[in-house]
Amino acid sequence: SSMNSQIFERNHKSAALLQKRFSKDEAASSPSYLAYAVIRVSTKKQSCEGHYSDGEQRGNIESYAGKNRYVIVKNFEIAETASKHDERREFNRIVGEIKRTLGTKEEIRNLIFSHQSRSNRNQKSARELEELVYLGVVLHFARDNRKLTNKYDLAEYLVWVVENAKNAAYIDELRNNVCGGMIGRCQDGLYPGKAPFGYRNHRESEKSRSVFVIKDREAAYMLKAFDLCAQRSLPPKVLKKELDRLFPEVLNPPRFKR
């Protein structure tokens, strides 16, 4: 009886080790249930509207984490518009922070995004995330109800690769459209960008290009700023305080520098 007990215990331990090595279950591929969550919005409009809004992304992540018993240690909100990997400072900081936790008592083995399209913006960023996977970190995509572990099969990896290629193509198309619009405005003798403070963009029709028209109170704000500076030299803070007093209805005025 004692020998049978010893054999059973030894077999049980061996089975547990094999399961930990080859199983795709969360507990095997991700020893810790601690997680970081990342919400990424690219524009102010995205942060408030649609499937990519910060509220929608947060809801997807929290629901997924609760359902799968993950404990979110940190929530990161990234508002990076840069498509070049080296300019994505917040993204790189998060990746570096996860790597520093590995092998410690507080190691983070789960990184949760709402959508795969919110996880990266270029192939180099995708490779950084793949390196985390090779190190044993599990990437979760809450709204897609999908994850990528270092035990992935070919089908799971192909979905990851194809979705990244689609995201990169979408970003390239956006960039080309923006550049094409800017070139067209220059050819028409128009400023290739958003109207500066004191003006607003105006279209005569949906098909026409927008032109700048004066925005009354903002224009008056700037005119007064030039008048005050012409009369005497004012520190930026004093100038702004005086203008805010005279124009309390003007929102988001420009920042003045010495």
CSV table of N, CA and C in Angstrom, one decimal, residues 20-176:
chain,number,residue,atom,x,y,z
A,20,LYS,N,2.3,21.0,-17.6
A,20,LYS,CA,2.9,22.3,-17.6
A,20,LYS,C,3.7,22.6,-18.8
A,21,ARG,N,4.4,21.6,-19.3
A,21,ARG,CA,5.3,21.8,-20.5
A,21,ARG,C,4.5,21.9,-21.8
A,22,PHE,N,3.5,21.0,-21.9
A,22,PHE,CA,2.8,20.9,-23.2
A,22,PHE,C,1.4,21.4,-23.3
A,23,SER,N,0.7,21.7,-22.2
A,23,SER,CA,-0.6,22.1,-22.2
A,23,SER,C,-0.8,23.5,-22.6
A,24,LYS,N,-1.9,23.9,-23.3
A,24,LYS,CA,-2.2,25.2,-23.7
A,24,LYS,C,-3.1,25.9,-22.7
A,25,ASP,N,-3.4,25.3,-21.6
A,25,ASP,CA,-4.3,25.9,-20.6
A,25,ASP,C,-3.6,27.1,-20.0
A,26,GLU,N,-4.4,28.1,-19.6
A,26,GLU,CA,-3.9,29.3,-19.0
A,26,GLU,C,-2.9,29.1,-17.9
A,27,ALA,N,-3.3,28.2,-17.0
A,27,ALA,CA,-2.5,27.9,-15.8
A,27,ALA,C,-1.1,27.3,-16.2
A,28,ALA,N,-1.1,26.6,-17.3
A,28,ALA,CA,0.2,26.1,-17.7
A,28,ALA,C,1.1,27.1,-18.5
A,29,SER,N,0.5,27.7,-19.5
A,29,SER,CA,1.2,28.6,-20.3
A,29,SER,C,1.5,30.0,-19.6
A,30,SER,N,0.7,30.3,-18.6
A,30,SER,CA,0.9,31.5,-17.9
A,30,SER,C,0.8,31.3,-16.4
A,31,PRO,N,2.0,30.9,-15.8
A,31,PRO,CA,2.0,30.6,-14.3
A,31,PRO,C,1.3,31.6,-13.4
A,32,SER,N,1.4,32.9,-13.8
A,32,SER,CA,0.9,33.9,-12.9
A,32,SER,C,-0.4,34.5,-13.6
A,33,TYR,N,-1.3,34.9,-12.8
A,33,TYR,CA,-2.6,35.5,-13.4
A,33,TYR,C,-2.5,37.0,-13.3
A,34,LEU,N,-1.3,37.5,-12.9
A,34,LEU,CA,-1.2,39.0,-12.9
A,34,LEU,C,-1.1,39.5,-14.3
A,35,ALA,N,-1.7,40.6,-14.6
A,35,ALA,CA,-1.7,41.1,-16.0
A,35,ALA,C,-1.6,42.6,-16.0
A,36,TYR,N,-1.0,43.1,-17.2
A,36,TYR,CA,-1.1,44.5,-17.5
A,36,TYR,C,-2.2,44.7,-18.6
A,37,ALA,N,-2.9,45.8,-18.6
A,37,ALA,CA,-3.9,46.0,-19.6
A,37,ALA,C,-3.5,47.3,-20.3
A,38,VAL,N,-3.7,47.3,-21.7
A,38,VAL,CA,-3.3,48.4,-22.5
A,38,VAL,C,-4.5,48.9,-23.3
A,39,ILE,N,-4.8,50.2,-23.2
A,39,ILE,CA,-5.8,50.9,-24.0
A,39,ILE,C,-5.1,51.9,-24.9
A,40,ARG,N,-5.4,51.8,-26.2
A,40,ARG,CA,-4.7,52.7,-27.1
A,40,ARG,C,-5.7,53.5,-27.9
A,41,VAL,N,-5.7,54.8,-27.9
A,41,VAL,CA,-6.5,55.6,-28.8
A,41,VAL,C,-5.6,56.5,-29.6
A,42,SER,N,-5.9,56.7,-30.8
A,42,SER,CA,-5.1,57.5,-31.7
A,42,SER,C,-5.5,59.0,-31.8
A,43,THR,N,-6.8,59.2,-31.6
A,43,THR,CA,-7.3,60.6,-31.8
A,43,THR,C,-8.3,60.9,-30.7
A,44,LYS,N,-8.6,62.2,-30.5
A,44,LYS,CA,-9.6,62.6,-29.5
A,44,LYS,C,-11.0,62.0,-29.9
A,45,LYS,N,-11.3,61.9,-31.2
A,45,LYS,CA,-12.6,61.3,-31.6
A,45,LYS,C,-12.7,59.9,-31.2
A,46,GLN,N,-11.6,59.1,-31.4
A,46,GLN,CA,-11.6,57.7,-31.1
A,46,GLN,C,-11.7,57.5,-29.6
A,47,SER,N,-11.2,58.4,-28.8
A,47,SER,CA,-11.3,58.3,-27.3
A,47,SER,C,-12.7,58.4,-26.8
A,48,CYS,N,-13.6,58.9,-27.6
A,48,CYS,CA,-15.0,59.1,-27.2
A,48,CYS,C,-16.0,58.3,-27.9
A,49,GLU,N,-15.7,57.8,-29.1
A,49,GLU,CA,-16.7,57.2,-29.9
A,49,GLU,C,-16.2,55.8,-30.4
A,50,GLY,N,-17.3,55.0,-30.7
A,50,GLY,CA,-17.1,53.7,-31.5
A,50,GLY,C,-16.4,52.6,-30.7
A,51,HIS,N,-16.1,51.5,-31.5
A,51,HIS,CA,-15.5,50.3,-30.8
A,51,HIS,C,-14.1,50.6,-30.3
A,52,TYR,N,-13.4,51.6,-30.8
A,52,TYR,CA,-12.1,51.9,-30.3
A,52,TYR,C,-12.0,52.9,-29.2
A,53,SER,N,-13.2,53.4,-28.7
A,53,SER,CA,-13.2,54.4,-27.6
A,53,SER,C,-12.5,53.8,-26.4
A,54,ASP,N,-12.0,54.7,-25.6
A,54,ASP,CA,-11.3,54.2,-24.4
A,54,ASP,C,-12.3,53.4,-23.4
A,55,GLY,N,-13.5,53.9,-23.4
A,55,GLY,CA,-14.5,53.3,-22.5
A,55,GLY,C,-14.9,51.9,-23.0
A,56,GLU,N,-15.0,51.8,-24.3
A,56,GLU,CA,-15.3,50.5,-24.9
A,56,GLU,C,-14.2,49.5,-24.7
A,57,GLN,N,-13.0,49.9,-24.9
A,57,GLN,CA,-11.8,49.1,-24.8
A,57,GLN,C,-11.7,48.6,-23.3
A,58,ARG,N,-11.9,49.6,-22.4
A,58,ARG,CA,-11.8,49.2,-21.0
A,58,ARG,C,-12.8,48.2,-20.6
A,59,GLY,N,-14.1,48.4,-21.1
A,59,GLY,CA,-15.1,47.4,-20.8
A,59,GLY,C,-14.8,46.0,-21.3
A,60,ASN,N,-14.3,46.0,-22.5
A,60,ASN,CA,-13.9,44.6,-23.1
A,60,ASN,C,-12.8,44.0,-22.2
A,61,ILE,N,-11.8,44.7,-21.8
A,61,ILE,CA,-10.7,44.2,-21.0
A,61,ILE,C,-11.2,43.7,-19.7
A,62,GLU,N,-11.9,44.6,-19.0
A,62,GLU,CA,-12.4,44.2,-17.6
A,62,GLU,C,-13.3,43.0,-17.6
A,63,SER,N,-14.2,42.9,-18.6
A,63,SER,CA,-15.1,41.7,-18.7
A,63,SER,C,-14.3,40.5,-19.0
A,64,TYR,N,-13.3,40.6,-19.9
A,64,TYR,CA,-12.5,39.4,-20.2
A,64,TYR,C,-11.6,39.0,-19.0
A,65,ALA,N,-11.0,39.9,-18.3
A,65,ALA,CA,-10.2,39.6,-17.2
A,65,ALA,C,-11.0,39.0,-16.0
A,66,GLY,N,-12.2,39.5,-15.8
A,66,GLY,CA,-13.1,39.0,-14.8
A,66,GLY,C,-13.5,37.5,-15.1
A,67,LYS,N,-13.9,37.3,-16.3
A,67,LYS,CA,-14.3,36.0,-16.8
A,67,LYS,C,-13.2,34.9,-16.7
A,68,ASN,N,-12.0,35.4,-16.9
A,68,ASN,CA,-10.9,34.4,-16.9
A,68,ASN,C,-10.0,34.5,-15.7
A,69,ARG,N,-10.4,35.3,-14.7
A,69,ARG,CA,-9.8,35.4,-13.4
A,69,ARG,C,-8.4,36.0,-13.4
A,70,TYR,N,-8.1,36.9,-14.3
A,70,TYR,CA,-6.9,37.6,-14.4
A,70,TYR,C,-6.9,38.9,-13.5
A,71,VAL,N,-5.8,39.1,-12.8
A,71,VAL,CA,-5.8,40.3,-11.9
A,71,VAL,C,-5.0,41.4,-12.6
A,72,ILE,N,-5.6,42.5,-13.0
A,72,ILE,CA,-5.0,43.6,-13.7
A,72,ILE,C,-4.2,44.4,-12.7
A,73,VAL,N,-2.9,44.4,-12.8
A,73,VAL,CA,-2.0,45.1,-11.9
A,73,VAL,C,-1.9,46.6,-12.3
A,74,LYS,N,-1.8,46.9,-13.6
A,74,LYS,CA,-1.7,48.2,-14.1
A,74,LYS,C,-2.6,48.4,-15.3
A,75,ASN,N,-3.2,49.5,-15.5
A,75,ASN,CA,-3.9,49.9,-16.7
A,75,ASN,C,-3.1,51.0,-17.4
A,76,PHE,N,-2.7,50.8,-18.6
A,76,PHE,CA,-2.0,51.8,-19.4
A,76,PHE,C,-2.9,52.4,-20.4
A,77,GLU,N,-2.9,53.7,-20.5
A,77,GLU,CA,-3.7,54.4,-21.6
A,77,GLU,C,-2.7,55.1,-22.5
A,78,ILE,N,-2.6,54.7,-23.7
A,78,ILE,CA,-1.6,55.3,-24.7
A,78,ILE,C,-2.4,56.1,-25.7
A,79,ALA,N,-2.0,57.3,-26.0
A,79,ALA,CA,-2.5,58.1,-27.0
A,79,ALA,C,-1.4,58.5,-28.0
A,80,GLU,N,-0.8,57.5,-28.6
A,80,GLU,CA,0.3,57.7,-29.5
A,80,GLU,C,-0.2,57.6,-31.0
A,81,THR,N,0.1,58.7,-31.7
A,81,THR,CA,-0.2,58.7,-33.1
A,81,THR,C,0.9,58.3,-34.0
A,82,ALA,N,2.1,58.2,-33.4
A,82,ALA,CA,3.3,57.9,-34.2
A,82,ALA,C,3.2,56.4,-34.8
A,83,SER,N,3.5,56.3,-36.1
A,83,SER,CA,3.5,54.9,-36.7
A,83,SER,C,4.9,54.3,-36.6
A,84,LYS,N,5.9,55.1,-36.5
A,84,LYS,CA,7.3,54.6,-36.4
A,84,LYS,C,7.5,54.1,-35.0
A,85,HIS,N,8.1,52.9,-35.0
A,85,HIS,CA,8.3,52.2,-33.7
A,85,HIS,C,9.1,53.0,-32.7
A,86,ASP,N,10.2,53.6,-33.2
A,86,ASP,CA,11.1,54.3,-32.2
A,86,ASP,C,10.4,55.5,-31.6
A,87,GLU,N,9.4,56.0,-32.2
A,87,GLU,CA,8.7,57.2,-31.7
A,87,GLU,C,7.5,56.7,-30.7
A,88,ARG,N,7.3,55.5,-30.6
A,88,ARG,CA,6.3,55.0,-29.7
A,88,ARG,C,6.9,54.7,-28.3
A,89,ARG,N,7.1,55.8,-27.6
A,89,ARG,CA,7.8,55.8,-26.3
A,89,ARG,C,7.0,55.0,-25.2
A,90,GLU,N,5.7,55.3,-25.2
A,90,GLU,CA,4.9,54.6,-24.1
A,90,GLU,C,4.8,53.1,-24.4
A,91,PHE,N,4.6,52.7,-25.6
A,91,PHE,CA,4.6,51.3,-26.0
A,91,PHE,C,5.9,50.6,-25.6
A,92,ASN,N,7.0,51.2,-25.9
A,92,ASN,CA,8.4,50.7,-25.6
A,92,ASN,C,8.6,50.6,-24.1
A,93,ARG,N,8.1,51.6,-23.4
A,93,ARG,CA,8.2,51.6,-21.9
A,93,ARG,C,7.5,50.4,-21.3
A,94,ILE,N,6.3,50.1,-21.8
A,94,ILE,CA,5.5,49.0,-21.3
A,94,ILE,C,6.2,47.7,-21.5
A,95,VAL,N,6.7,47.5,-22.8
A,95,VAL,CA,7.4,46.3,-23.1
A,95,VAL,C,8.6,46.1,-22.2
A,96,GLY,N,9.4,47.2,-22.0
A,96,GLY,CA,10.6,47.1,-21.2
A,96,GLY,C,10.2,46.8,-19.7
A,97,GLU,N,9.1,47.4,-19.2
A,97,GLU,CA,8.7,47.1,-17.8
A,97,GLU,C,8.3,45.7,-17.6
A,98,ILE,N,7.6,45.1,-18.6
A,98,ILE,CA,7.2,43.7,-18.5
A,98,ILE,C,8.5,42.8,-18.4
A,99,LYS,N,9.4,43.1,-19.3
A,99,LYS,CA,10.7,42.3,-19.4
A,99,LYS,C,11.4,42.3,-18.0
A,100,ARG,N,11.4,43.5,-17.4
A,100,ARG,CA,12.1,43.7,-16.1
A,100,ARG,C,11.4,42.9,-15.0
A,101,THR,N,10.1,42.6,-15.1
A,101,THR,CA,9.4,41.8,-14.1
A,101,THR,C,9.7,40.3,-14.2
A,102,LEU,N,10.1,39.9,-15.4
A,102,LEU,CA,10.2,38.4,-15.6
A,102,LEU,C,11.3,37.9,-14.7
A,103,GLY,N,11.0,36.8,-14.0
A,103,GLY,CA,11.9,36.1,-13.1
A,103,GLY,C,11.8,36.6,-11.7
A,104,THR,N,11.0,37.7,-11.4
A,104,THR,CA,10.8,38.2,-10.1
A,104,THR,C,9.5,37.6,-9.5
A,105,LYS,N,9.3,37.9,-8.2
A,105,LYS,CA,8.0,37.5,-7.6
A,105,LYS,C,6.8,38.1,-8.2
A,106,GLU,N,7.0,39.3,-8.7
A,106,GLU,CA,5.8,40.1,-9.2
A,106,GLU,C,5.8,40.1,-10.8
A,107,GLU,N,6.3,39.0,-11.4
A,107,GLU,CA,6.4,38.9,-12.8
A,107,GLU,C,5.1,39.0,-13.5
A,108,ILE,N,5.0,39.7,-14.6
A,108,ILE,CA,3.8,39.9,-15.4
A,108,ILE,C,3.9,38.9,-16.6
A,109,ARG,N,2.9,38.0,-16.6
A,109,ARG,CA,2.9,37.0,-17.7
A,109,ARG,C,1.7,37.1,-18.6
A,110,ASN,N,1.0,38.2,-18.5
A,110,ASN,CA,-0.2,38.4,-19.3
A,110,ASN,C,-0.3,39.9,-19.7
A,111,LEU,N,-0.5,40.1,-21.0
A,111,LEU,CA,-0.7,41.5,-21.5
A,111,LEU,C,-2.0,41.5,-22.3
A,112,ILE,N,-3.0,42.3,-21.8
A,112,ILE,CA,-4.3,42.3,-22.3
A,112,ILE,C,-4.6,43.5,-23.1
A,113,PHE,N,-5.1,43.3,-24.4
A,113,PHE,CA,-5.5,44.4,-25.2
A,113,PHE,C,-7.0,44.2,-25.5
A,114,SER,N,-7.7,45.2,-25.9
A,114,SER,CA,-9.1,45.0,-26.3
A,114,SER,C,-9.2,44.3,-27.7
A,115,HIS,N,-8.4,44.9,-28.7
A,115,HIS,CA,-8.4,44.3,-30.0
A,115,HIS,C,-6.9,44.1,-30.4
A,116,GLN,N,-6.7,43.2,-31.3
A,116,GLN,CA,-5.3,43.0,-31.8
A,116,GLN,C,-4.9,44.3,-32.5
A,117,SER,N,-5.8,44.9,-33.2
A,117,SER,CA,-5.5,46.2,-33.9
A,117,SER,C,-5.0,47.3,-33.0
A,118,ARG,N,-5.3,47.2,-31.7
A,118,ARG,CA,-4.9,48.1,-30.7
A,118,ARG,C,-3.6,47.8,-30.1
A,119,SER,N,-3.0,46.7,-30.5
A,119,SER,CA,-1.7,46.2,-29.9
A,119,SER,C,-0.5,46.8,-30.5
A,120,ASN,N,-0.5,47.0,-31.8
A,120,ASN,CA,0.7,47.5,-32.5
A,120,ASN,C,0.4,48.3,-33.7
A,121,ARG,N,1.3,49.1,-34.2
A,121,ARG,CA,1.1,49.9,-35.4
A,121,ARG,C,2.1,49.6,-36.6
A,122,ASN,N,3.0,48.7,-36.4
A,122,ASN,CA,4.0,48.4,-37.4
A,122,ASN,C,4.6,47.1,-37.1
A,123,GLN,N,5.4,46.5,-38.1
A,123,GLN,CA,5.9,45.2,-38.0
A,123,GLN,C,7.0,45.1,-36.9
A,124,LYS,N,7.7,46.2,-36.6
A,124,LYS,CA,8.7,46.1,-35.6
A,124,LYS,C,8.1,46.0,-34.2
A,125,SER,N,7.0,46.8,-34.0
A,125,SER,CA,6.3,46.7,-32.7
A,125,SER,C,5.7,45.3,-32.6
A,126,ALA,N,5.2,44.7,-33.7
A,126,ALA,CA,4.7,43.3,-33.6
A,126,ALA,C,5.8,42.3,-33.2
A,127,ARG,N,7.0,42.5,-33.7
A,127,ARG,CA,8.1,41.6,-33.4
A,127,ARG,C,8.5,41.8,-31.9
A,128,GLU,N,8.4,43.0,-31.4
A,128,GLU,CA,8.6,43.2,-29.9
A,128,GLU,C,7.6,42.4,-29.1
A,129,LEU,N,6.4,42.4,-29.5
A,129,LEU,CA,5.4,41.6,-28.8
A,129,LEU,C,5.6,40.1,-28.9
A,130,GLU,N,6.1,39.7,-30.1
A,130,GLU,CA,6.4,38.3,-30.3
A,130,GLU,C,7.5,37.9,-29.4
A,131,GLU,N,8.5,38.8,-29.2
A,131,GLU,CA,9.6,38.4,-28.3
A,131,GLU,C,9.1,38.2,-26.9
A,132,LEU,N,8.1,39.0,-26.5
A,132,LEU,CA,7.5,38.8,-25.2
A,132,LEU,C,6.8,37.4,-25.1
A,133,VAL,N,6.2,37.0,-26.2
A,133,VAL,CA,5.5,35.7,-26.3
A,133,VAL,C,6.6,34.6,-26.1
A,134,TYR,N,7.7,34.7,-26.8
A,134,TYR,CA,8.8,33.7,-26.7
A,134,TYR,C,9.3,33.6,-25.3
A,135,LEU,N,9.3,34.8,-24.5
A,135,LEU,CA,9.7,34.8,-23.1
A,135,LEU,C,8.7,34.2,-22.2
A,136,GLY,N,7.5,33.8,-22.7
A,136,GLY,CA,6.5,33.2,-21.8
A,136,GLY,C,5.3,34.1,-21.5
A,137,VAL,N,5.3,35.3,-22.1
A,137,VAL,CA,4.2,36.2,-21.8
A,137,VAL,C,3.0,35.9,-22.8
A,138,VAL,N,1.8,35.9,-22.3
A,138,VAL,CA,0.6,35.6,-23.1
A,138,VAL,C,0.0,36.9,-23.5
A,139,LEU,N,-0.2,37.1,-24.8
A,139,LEU,CA,-1.0,38.2,-25.4
A,139,LEU,C,-2.4,37.9,-25.4
A,140,HIS,N,-3.3,38.7,-24.9
A,140,HIS,CA,-4.7,38.5,-24.9
A,140,HIS,C,-5.4,39.6,-25.7
A,141,PHE,N,-6.4,39.2,-26.5
A,141,PHE,CA,-7.2,40.2,-27.3
A,141,PHE,C,-8.6,40.0,-26.9
A,142,ALA,N,-9.1,40.8,-25.9
A,142,ALA,CA,-10.4,40.6,-25.2
A,142,ALA,C,-11.6,40.5,-26.2
A,143,ARG,N,-11.7,41.5,-27.0
A,143,ARG,CA,-12.9,41.6,-27.9
A,143,ARG,C,-12.9,40.5,-28.9
A,144,ASP,N,-11.7,40.1,-29.4
A,144,ASP,CA,-11.5,39.0,-30.3
A,144,ASP,C,-11.7,37.6,-29.6
A,145,ASN,N,-11.7,37.6,-28.3
A,145,ASN,CA,-11.7,36.4,-27.5
A,145,ASN,C,-10.6,35.4,-27.9
A,146,ARG,N,-9.4,35.9,-28.0
A,146,ARG,CA,-8.3,35.2,-28.6
A,146,ARG,C,-7.0,35.5,-27.9
A,147,LYS,N,-6.1,34.6,-27.9
A,147,LYS,CA,-4.8,34.9,-27.2
A,147,LYS,C,-3.7,34.2,-28.0
A,148,LEU,N,-2.5,34.6,-27.7
A,148,LEU,CA,-1.3,34.1,-28.4
A,148,LEU,C,-0.3,33.7,-27.3
A,149,THR,N,0.1,32.4,-27.2
A,149,THR,CA,1.0,31.9,-26.2
A,149,THR,C,2.2,31.3,-26.9
A,150,ASN,N,3.3,31.0,-26.1
A,150,ASN,CA,4.4,30.4,-26.7
A,150,ASN,C,4.2,28.9,-27.1
A,151,LYS,N,2.9,28.4,-26.9
A,151,LYS,CA,2.5,27.1,-27.3
A,151,LYS,C,1.6,27.1,-28.5
A,152,TYR,N,1.6,28.2,-29.2
A,152,TYR,CA,0.7,28.4,-30.3
A,152,TYR,C,0.9,27.4,-31.4
A,153,ASP,N,-0.2,27.1,-32.1
A,153,ASP,CA,-0.2,26.2,-33.3
A,153,ASP,C,-0.1,27.1,-34.5
A,154,LEU,N,0.0,26.5,-35.7
A,154,LEU,CA,0.2,27.2,-36.9
A,154,LEU,C,-1.0,28.1,-37.2
A,155,ALA,N,-2.2,27.6,-36.9
A,155,ALA,CA,-3.4,28.4,-37.2
A,155,ALA,C,-3.5,29.7,-36.4
A,156,GLU,N,-3.1,29.6,-35.1
A,156,GLU,CA,-3.1,30.7,-34.2
A,156,GLU,C,-2.1,31.8,-34.6
A,157,TYR,N,-0.9,31.3,-35.0
A,157,TYR,CA,0.1,32.2,-35.5
A,157,TYR,C,-0.2,32.9,-36.8
A,158,LEU,N,-0.9,32.2,-37.7
A,158,LEU,CA,-1.2,32.7,-39.0
A,158,LEU,C,-2.3,33.8,-38.8
A,159,VAL,N,-3.2,33.7,-37.8
A,159,VAL,CA,-4.2,34.7,-37.6
A,159,VAL,C,-3.5,36.0,-37.1
A,160,TRP,N,-2.5,35.8,-36.2
A,160,TRP,CA,-1.7,36.9,-35.7
A,160,TRP,C,-1.0,37.6,-36.8
A,161,VAL,N,-0.3,36.9,-37.7
A,161,VAL,CA,0.4,37.5,-38.8
A,161,VAL,C,-0.5,38.2,-39.8
A,162,VAL,N,-1.6,37.6,-40.1
A,162,VAL,CA,-2.5,38.2,-41.1
A,162,VAL,C,-3.1,39.4,-40.6
A,163,GLU,N,-3.6,39.4,-39.3
A,163,GLU,CA,-4.2,40.6,-38.7
A,163,GLU,C,-3.1,41.8,-38.6
A,164,ASN,N,-1.9,41.4,-38.3
A,164,ASN,CA,-0.9,42.5,-38.3
A,164,ASN,C,-0.6,43.1,-39.7
A,165,ALA,N,-0.6,42.2,-40.7
A,165,ALA,CA,-0.5,42.7,-42.1
A,165,ALA,C,-1.6,43.6,-42.5
A,166,LYS,N,-2.8,43.2,-42.1
A,166,LYS,CA,-4.0,44.1,-42.4
A,166,LYS,C,-3.9,45.4,-41.7
A,167,ASN,N,-3.5,45.4,-40.5
A,167,ASN,CA,-3.4,46.7,-39.7
A,167,ASN,C,-2.3,47.6,-40.4
A,168,ALA,N,-1.2,47.0,-40.8
A,168,ALA,CA,-0.1,47.8,-41.4
A,168,ALA,C,-0.6,48.4,-42.7
A,169,ALA,N,-1.3,47.6,-43.5
A,169,ALA,CA,-1.8,48.1,-44.8
A,169,ALA,C,-2.8,49.2,-44.6
A,170,TYR,N,-3.7,49.1,-43.5
A,170,TYR,CA,-4.6,50.1,-43.2
A,170,TYR,C,-3.9,51.4,-42.9
A,171,ILE,N,-2.9,51.3,-42.0
A,171,ILE,CA,-2.1,52.5,-41.6
A,171,ILE,C,-1.4,53.2,-42.8
A,172,ASP,N,-0.9,52.3,-43.7
A,172,ASP,CA,-0.2,52.9,-44.9
A,172,ASP,C,-1.3,53.6,-45.8
A,173,GLU,N,-2.5,53.1,-45.9
A,173,GLU,CA,-3.5,53.7,-46.7
A,173,GLU,C,-3.9,55.0,-46.1
A,174,LEU,N,-4.0,55.1,-44.8
A,174,LEU,CA,-4.4,56.4,-44.1
A,174,LEU,C,-3.3,57.4,-44.4
A,175,ARG,N,-2.0,57.0,-44.3
A,175,ARG,CA,-0.9,57.9,-44.5
A,175,ARG,C,-0.9,58.4,-45.9
A,176,ASN,N,-1.1,57.5,-46.9
A,176,ASN,CA,-1.2,58.0,-48.3
A,176,ASN,C,-2.3,58.9,-48.5
